[in-house]
Each structure stands twice: as structure tokens, then as C-alpha cells.
CSV table of C-alpha atoms in Angstrom, one decimal:
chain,number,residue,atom,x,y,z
A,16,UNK,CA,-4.3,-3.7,3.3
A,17,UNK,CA,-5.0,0.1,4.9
A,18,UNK,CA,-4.3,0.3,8.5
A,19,UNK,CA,-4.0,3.0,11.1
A,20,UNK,CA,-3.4,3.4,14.2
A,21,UNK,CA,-4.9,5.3,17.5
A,22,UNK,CA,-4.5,6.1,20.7
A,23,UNK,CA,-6.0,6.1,23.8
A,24,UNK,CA,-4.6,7.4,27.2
A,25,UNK,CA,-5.5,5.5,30.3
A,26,UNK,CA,-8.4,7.4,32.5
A,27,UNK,CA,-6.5,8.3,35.9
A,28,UNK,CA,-9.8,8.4,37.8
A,29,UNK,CA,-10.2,5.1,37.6
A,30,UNK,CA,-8.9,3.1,40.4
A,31,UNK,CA,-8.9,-0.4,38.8
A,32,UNK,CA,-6.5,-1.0,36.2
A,33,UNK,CA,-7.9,-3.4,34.5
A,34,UNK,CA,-10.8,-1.8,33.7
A,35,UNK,CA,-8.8,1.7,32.9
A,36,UNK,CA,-6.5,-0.6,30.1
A,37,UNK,CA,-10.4,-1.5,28.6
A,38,UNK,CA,-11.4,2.2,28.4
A,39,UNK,CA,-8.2,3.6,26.9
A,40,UNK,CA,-8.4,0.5,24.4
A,41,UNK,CA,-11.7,1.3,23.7
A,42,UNK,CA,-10.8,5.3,23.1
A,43,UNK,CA,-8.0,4.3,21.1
A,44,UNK,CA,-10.2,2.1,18.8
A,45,UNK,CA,-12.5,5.1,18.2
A,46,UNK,CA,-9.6,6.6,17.6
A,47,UNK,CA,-8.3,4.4,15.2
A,48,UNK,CA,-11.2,4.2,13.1
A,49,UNK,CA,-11.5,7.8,12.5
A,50,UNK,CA,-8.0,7.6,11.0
A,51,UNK,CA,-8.9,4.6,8.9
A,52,UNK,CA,-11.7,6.8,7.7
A,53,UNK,CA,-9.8,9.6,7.0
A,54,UNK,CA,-7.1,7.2,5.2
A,55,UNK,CA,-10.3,5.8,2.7
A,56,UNK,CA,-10.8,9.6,2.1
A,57,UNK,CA,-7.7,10.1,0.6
A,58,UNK,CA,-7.5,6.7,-1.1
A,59,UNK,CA,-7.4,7.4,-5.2
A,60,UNK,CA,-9.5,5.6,-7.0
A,61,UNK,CA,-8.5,6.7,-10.4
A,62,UNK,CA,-7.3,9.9,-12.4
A,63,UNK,CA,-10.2,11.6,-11.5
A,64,UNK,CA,-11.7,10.6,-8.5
A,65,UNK,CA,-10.5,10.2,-5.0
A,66,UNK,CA,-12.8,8.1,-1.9
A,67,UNK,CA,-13.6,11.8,-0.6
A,68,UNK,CA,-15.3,12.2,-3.8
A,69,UNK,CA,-17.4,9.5,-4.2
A,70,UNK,CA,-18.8,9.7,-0.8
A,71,UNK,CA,-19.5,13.4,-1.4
A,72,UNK,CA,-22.1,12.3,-3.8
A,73,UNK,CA,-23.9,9.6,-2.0
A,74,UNK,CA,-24.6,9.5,1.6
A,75,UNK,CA,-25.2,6.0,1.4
A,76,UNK,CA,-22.2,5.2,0.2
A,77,UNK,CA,-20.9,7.1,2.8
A,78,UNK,CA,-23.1,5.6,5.6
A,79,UNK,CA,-22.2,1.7,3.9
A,80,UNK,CA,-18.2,2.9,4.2
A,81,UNK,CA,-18.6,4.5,8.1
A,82,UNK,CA,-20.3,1.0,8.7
A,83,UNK,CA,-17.8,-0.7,6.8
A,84,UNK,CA,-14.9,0.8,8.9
A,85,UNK,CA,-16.8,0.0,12.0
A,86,UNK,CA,-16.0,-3.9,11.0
A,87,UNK,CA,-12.0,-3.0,10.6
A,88,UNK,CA,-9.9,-5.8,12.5
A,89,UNK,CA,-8.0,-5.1,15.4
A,90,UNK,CA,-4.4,-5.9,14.3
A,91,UNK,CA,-1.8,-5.0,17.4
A,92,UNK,CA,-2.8,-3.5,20.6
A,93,UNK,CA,0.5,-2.3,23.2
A,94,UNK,CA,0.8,-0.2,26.6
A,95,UNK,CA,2.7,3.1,24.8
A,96,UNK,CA,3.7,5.9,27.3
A,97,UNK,CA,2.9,9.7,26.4
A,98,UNK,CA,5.0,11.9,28.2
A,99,UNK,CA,5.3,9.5,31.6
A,100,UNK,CA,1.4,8.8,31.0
A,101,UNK,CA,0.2,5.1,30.4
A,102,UNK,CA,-1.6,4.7,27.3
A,103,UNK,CA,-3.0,1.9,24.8
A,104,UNK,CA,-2.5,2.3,21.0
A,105,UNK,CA,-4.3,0.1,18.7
A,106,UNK,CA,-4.1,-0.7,14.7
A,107,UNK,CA,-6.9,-1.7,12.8
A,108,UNK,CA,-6.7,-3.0,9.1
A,109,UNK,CA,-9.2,-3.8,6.5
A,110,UNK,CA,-8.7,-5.4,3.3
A,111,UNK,CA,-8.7,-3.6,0.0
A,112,UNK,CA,-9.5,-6.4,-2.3
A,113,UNK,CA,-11.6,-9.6,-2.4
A,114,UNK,CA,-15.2,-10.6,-1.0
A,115,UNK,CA,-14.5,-8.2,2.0
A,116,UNK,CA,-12.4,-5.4,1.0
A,117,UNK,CA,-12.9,-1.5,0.2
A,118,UNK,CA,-13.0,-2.6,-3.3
A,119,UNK,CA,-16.7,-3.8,-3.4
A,120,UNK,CA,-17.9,-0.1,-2.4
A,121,UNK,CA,-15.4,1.8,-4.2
A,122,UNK,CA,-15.1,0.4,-7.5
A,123,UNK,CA,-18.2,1.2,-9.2
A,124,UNK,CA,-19.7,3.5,-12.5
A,125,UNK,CA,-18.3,7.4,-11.6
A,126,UNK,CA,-20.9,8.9,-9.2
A,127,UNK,CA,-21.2,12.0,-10.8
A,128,UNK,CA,-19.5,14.2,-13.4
A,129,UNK,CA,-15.8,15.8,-12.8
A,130,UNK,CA,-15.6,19.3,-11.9
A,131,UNK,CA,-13.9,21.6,-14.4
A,132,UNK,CA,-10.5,21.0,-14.2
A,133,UNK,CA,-8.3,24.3,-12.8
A,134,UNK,CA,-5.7,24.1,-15.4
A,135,UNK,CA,-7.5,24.4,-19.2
A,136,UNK,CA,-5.0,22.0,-20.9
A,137,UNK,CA,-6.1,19.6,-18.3
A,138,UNK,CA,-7.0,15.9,-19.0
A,139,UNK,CA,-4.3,15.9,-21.5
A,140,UNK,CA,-1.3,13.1,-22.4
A,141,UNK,CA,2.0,14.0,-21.9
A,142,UNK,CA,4.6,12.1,-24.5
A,143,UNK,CA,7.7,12.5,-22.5
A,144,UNK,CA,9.6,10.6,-25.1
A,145,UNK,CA,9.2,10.0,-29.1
A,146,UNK,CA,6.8,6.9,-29.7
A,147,UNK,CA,8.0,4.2,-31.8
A,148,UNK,CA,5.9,2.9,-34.0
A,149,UNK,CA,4.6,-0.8,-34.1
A,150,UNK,CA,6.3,-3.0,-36.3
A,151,UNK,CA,5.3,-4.4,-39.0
A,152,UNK,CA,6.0,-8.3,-38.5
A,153,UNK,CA,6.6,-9.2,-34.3
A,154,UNK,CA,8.2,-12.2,-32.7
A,155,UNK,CA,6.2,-14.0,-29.8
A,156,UNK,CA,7.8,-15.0,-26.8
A,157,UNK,CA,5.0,-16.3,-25.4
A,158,UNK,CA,6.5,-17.0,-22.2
A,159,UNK,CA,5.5,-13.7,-20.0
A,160,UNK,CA,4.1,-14.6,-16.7
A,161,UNK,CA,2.8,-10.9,-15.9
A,162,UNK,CA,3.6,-7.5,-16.9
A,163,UNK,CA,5.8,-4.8,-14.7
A,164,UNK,CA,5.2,-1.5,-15.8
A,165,UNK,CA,8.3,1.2,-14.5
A,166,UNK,CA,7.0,4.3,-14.0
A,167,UNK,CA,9.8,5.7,-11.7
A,168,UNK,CA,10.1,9.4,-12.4
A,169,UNK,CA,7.2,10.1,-14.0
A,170,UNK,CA,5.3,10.8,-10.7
A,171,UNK,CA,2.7,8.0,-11.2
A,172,UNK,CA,0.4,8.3,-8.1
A,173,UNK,CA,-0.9,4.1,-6.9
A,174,UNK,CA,-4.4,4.1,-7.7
A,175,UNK,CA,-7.2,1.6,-7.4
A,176,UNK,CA,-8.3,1.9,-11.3
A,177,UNK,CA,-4.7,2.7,-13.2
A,178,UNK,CA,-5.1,2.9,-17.2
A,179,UNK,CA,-2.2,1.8,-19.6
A,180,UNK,CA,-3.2,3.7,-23.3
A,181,UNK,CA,-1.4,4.0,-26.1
A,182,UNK,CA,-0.1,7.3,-27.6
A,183,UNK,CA,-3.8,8.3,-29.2
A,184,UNK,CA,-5.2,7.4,-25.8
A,185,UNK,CA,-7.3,3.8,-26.4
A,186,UNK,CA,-7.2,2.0,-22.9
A,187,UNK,CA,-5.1,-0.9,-23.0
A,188,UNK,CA,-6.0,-2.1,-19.6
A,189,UNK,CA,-8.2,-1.0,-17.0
A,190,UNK,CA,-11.3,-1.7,-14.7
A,191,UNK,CA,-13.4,-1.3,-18.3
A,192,UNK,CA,-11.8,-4.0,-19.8
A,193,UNK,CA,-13.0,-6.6,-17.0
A,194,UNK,CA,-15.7,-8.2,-15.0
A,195,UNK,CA,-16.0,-5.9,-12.1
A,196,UNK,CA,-16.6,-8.3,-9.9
A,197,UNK,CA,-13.2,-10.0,-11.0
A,198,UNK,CA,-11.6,-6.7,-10.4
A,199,UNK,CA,-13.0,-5.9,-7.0
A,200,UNK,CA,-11.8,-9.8,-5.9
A,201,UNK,CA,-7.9,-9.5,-7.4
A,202,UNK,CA,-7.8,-5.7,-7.7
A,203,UNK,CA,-6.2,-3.9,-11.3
A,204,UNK,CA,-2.6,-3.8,-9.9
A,205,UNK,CA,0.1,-3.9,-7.3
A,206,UNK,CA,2.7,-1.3,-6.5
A,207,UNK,CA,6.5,-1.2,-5.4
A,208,UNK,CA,9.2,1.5,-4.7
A,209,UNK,CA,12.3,-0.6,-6.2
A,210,UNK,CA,12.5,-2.9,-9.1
A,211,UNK,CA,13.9,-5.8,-6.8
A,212,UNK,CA,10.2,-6.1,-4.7
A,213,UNK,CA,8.4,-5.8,-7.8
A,214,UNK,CA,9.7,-9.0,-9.5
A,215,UNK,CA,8.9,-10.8,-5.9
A,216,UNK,CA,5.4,-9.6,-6.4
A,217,UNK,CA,3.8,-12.9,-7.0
A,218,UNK,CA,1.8,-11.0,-10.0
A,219,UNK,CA,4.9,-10.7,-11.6
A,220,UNK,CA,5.5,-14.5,-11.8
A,221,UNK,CA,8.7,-15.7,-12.8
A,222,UNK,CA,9.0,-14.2,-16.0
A,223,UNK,CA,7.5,-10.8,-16.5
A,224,UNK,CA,7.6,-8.5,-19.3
A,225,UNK,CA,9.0,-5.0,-18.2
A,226,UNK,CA,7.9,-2.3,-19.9
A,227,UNK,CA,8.8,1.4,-19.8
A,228,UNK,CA,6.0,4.0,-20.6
A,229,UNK,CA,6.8,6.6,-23.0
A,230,UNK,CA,4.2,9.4,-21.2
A,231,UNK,CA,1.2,9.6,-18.9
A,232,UNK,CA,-2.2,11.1,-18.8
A,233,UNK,CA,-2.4,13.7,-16.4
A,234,UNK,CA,-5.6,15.0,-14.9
A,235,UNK,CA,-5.5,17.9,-12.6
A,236,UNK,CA,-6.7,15.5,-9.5
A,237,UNK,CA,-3.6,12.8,-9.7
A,238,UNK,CA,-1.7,11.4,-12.4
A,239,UNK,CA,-2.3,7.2,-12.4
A,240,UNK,CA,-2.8,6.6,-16.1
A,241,UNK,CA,0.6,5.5,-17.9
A,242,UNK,CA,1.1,6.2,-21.9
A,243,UNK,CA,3.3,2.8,-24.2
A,244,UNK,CA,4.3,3.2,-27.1
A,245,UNK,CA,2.6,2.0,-30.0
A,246,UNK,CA,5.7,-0.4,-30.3
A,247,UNK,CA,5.1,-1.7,-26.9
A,248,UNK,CA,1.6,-1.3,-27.1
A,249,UNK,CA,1.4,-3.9,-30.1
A,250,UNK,CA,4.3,-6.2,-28.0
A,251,UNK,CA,2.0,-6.0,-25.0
A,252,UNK,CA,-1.0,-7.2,-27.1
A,253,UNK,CA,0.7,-10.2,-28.6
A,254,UNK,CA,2.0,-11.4,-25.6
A,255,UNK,CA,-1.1,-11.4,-23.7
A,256,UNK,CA,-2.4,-13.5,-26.6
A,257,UNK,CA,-0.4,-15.9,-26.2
A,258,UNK,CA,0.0,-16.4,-22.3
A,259,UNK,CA,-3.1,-14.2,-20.9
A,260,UNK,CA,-1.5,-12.6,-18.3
A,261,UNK,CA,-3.1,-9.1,-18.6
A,262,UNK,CA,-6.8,-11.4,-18.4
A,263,UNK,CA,-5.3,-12.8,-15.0
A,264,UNK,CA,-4.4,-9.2,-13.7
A,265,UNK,CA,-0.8,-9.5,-12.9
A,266,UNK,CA,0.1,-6.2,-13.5
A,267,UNK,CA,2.6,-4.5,-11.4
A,268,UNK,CA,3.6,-0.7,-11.4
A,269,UNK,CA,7.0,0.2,-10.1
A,270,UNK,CA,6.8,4.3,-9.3
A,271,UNK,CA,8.6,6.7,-7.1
């Protein structure tokens, strides 16, 4: 879920209370809102493109996303005090997934083509360890409830749309391999700070496969895609075969 929060000082010219606690609310709902707009601004949608972007190119999108915001719940409401003056703050939250959420207006076909990327070497993937390659013969667990990718240290950014490729760059998983409506319901992935919340992620399950990514495909905008092995590329495959997880989505990134 995206919150934010705003604030809204009590009018002093107004002699009934009551009706002073209504006005600040409402200024701090206003206020509230803008931030929750400027939050969805900033949200990255993939490598390449953040919510900024997309609305740049389409005013309706932009006008269905101002409207959108405008139906943001109102999740806590409290009497703050700004420097000895009475004031309201409130916190809205909208959903990013499901029926409802961001993810029915954002995650759609790229609305235009990227700009030329600052740095020349840019899209590029960066091996930042040797890749092993896939055996020949592989054993099958076939028990793997979900797949935890750990990308601590590699400065993986959370994204809406997050790639795993292997080494030569062939998408593994991401919103191309799915039914976009299945995506924009479950979402691609979850995200954690710490190993520990990761497994508690019910995407994990009980039994996930943890995987470490070898390098990661950088772009100049934000760096979201991660690189496998060919090795754990061709584990990840089998597995899936067997119990289906990546087809379920329960994919979790652990990053910095």
C-alpha cells in the first residue's frame, strides 16, 4: 500500500471548534493527496520508466491517476500541535495491487520510447561474478513453495515490473511472461530489507528456493532487473516445472 500523510492547521478565525477541526481536516486531506500524488510520481515501474513518465505522455492517464488519488482512503486522522498551534494531520492509502490498486493504470504497454540514455554504455548487464554454467543432468526437488531472490548489495531499486534474465539477457520472469490482468491483481513481486521478513512473506511459502544473482541490468533511470546464472537459471526452470511457483507469482526480492 502507498500512504502519505498531511497537514492541516486549525483556522483561528473561526470561533466554533468543531467546525475549525472540519476545515483543518479538510486542508490536511488536500494536503495529503498532493503528497500521495507526488509519491505515484516517483513510484518505478520498471528499469526504464518511472509514474512521472508515463503520465508525461498521456494526460489521460494523468487525469484517470489525479481522479484516482481523489478516491485514496482516509487511514488515521489525530489533533498534532505545530509550534503551540492546534492542527489535524491525516493519512490516506491506496492499494497498489488488485481490482482497485495503482496497478490497473500503471502497468500497461511503455507509453512512448526511452530517451537516450546519458551514459553511452547504458542499458547494459553487469556480471558481478563468473557465471556457472548449467549442468548437464539436474536433480528436482520439487518441493519449492516460492522463490526469494537476494539482491542485498547490488543496489536493486523495488520496482513494479522487476526482470530476472539470465547472463545473455532472455527474461526469465516478468510482466511479459504473464496475463496482465493476473499481474495487476497479485502484482510481480514483494520486497524486504532483511532475510528474516522475507521468508515471513506469505509468497515465500514455507519452503522457498533462495537464489543469489550473479549481476544486474542497469539502465541509467534505476537498476530493478537482476542477472542468474545459467546454473541457477536452469535450477529455477526445473523447479518451477515441477511445483509452479514462478506461474503463482511468489517471488520475493530481498535488497538493501
Amino acid at each position: 500500500m502507498l500512504t502519505a500523510t498531511g497537514v492541516g492547521l486549525l483556522p483561528q478565525d473561526e470561533p466554533n471548534r468543531a467546525r475549525a477541526y472540519l476545515k483543518a481536516r479538510g486542508y490536511a486531506r488536500l494536503d495529503a493527496l498532493a503528497n500521495l500524488l507526488m509519491l505515484i510520481d516517483r513510484v518505478q515501474i520498471d528499469a526504464q520508466y518511472t509514474g512521472a513518465d508515463y503520465m508525461m505522455q498521456s494526460e489521460v492517464l494523468r487525469a484517470s491517476v489525479t481522479g484516482f488519488v481523489r478516491g485514496a482512503q482516509i487511514l488515521d486522522e489525530r489533533k498534532i500541535f505545530i509550534e503551540g498551534q492546534e492542527a489535524v494531520q491525516v493519512t490516506v492509502g491506496t492499494a497498489m495491487y488488485g481490482k482497485n490498486g495503482l496497478s490497473r493504470l500503471l502497468l500497461r504497454p511503455s507509453p512512448a520510447t526511452p530517451e537516450p540514455a546519458s551514459d553511452p554504455t547504458l542499458p547494459r548487464i553487469d556480471l558481478l561474478a563468473p557465471n556457472t554454467p548449467a549442468p548437464t543432468t539436474l536433480t528436482v526437488e520439487g518441493n519449492y513453495t516460492g522463490l526469494i531472490i537476494d539482491a542485498r548489495g547490488l543496489k536493486v531499486q523495488p520496482a513494479m515490473a522487476p526482470r530476472i534474465l539470465k547472463a545473455d539477457g532472455t527474461p526469465l520472469y516478468g510482466v511479459g511472461n504473464f496475463d496482465i490482468d493476473m499481474v495487476i491483481e497479485k502484482g510481480l513481486a514483494s520486497y524486504h530489507r532483511d532475510m528474516g521478513a522475507a521468508r515471513s512473506d506469505p509468497r515465500a511459502g514455507s519452503n522457498p528456493l533462495v537464489l543469489r544473482p550473479i549481476g544486474v541490468y542497469r539502465r541509467s533511470a534505476a537498476t530493478t532487473d537482476v542477472v542468474l546464472s545459467d546454473a541457477d537459471a536452469a535450477k529455477l526452470l526445473t523447479e518451477d516445472a515441477r511445483t509452479g511457483f514462478l506461474k503463482q507469482l511468489k517471488v520475493v526480492f530481498v535488497v538493501d
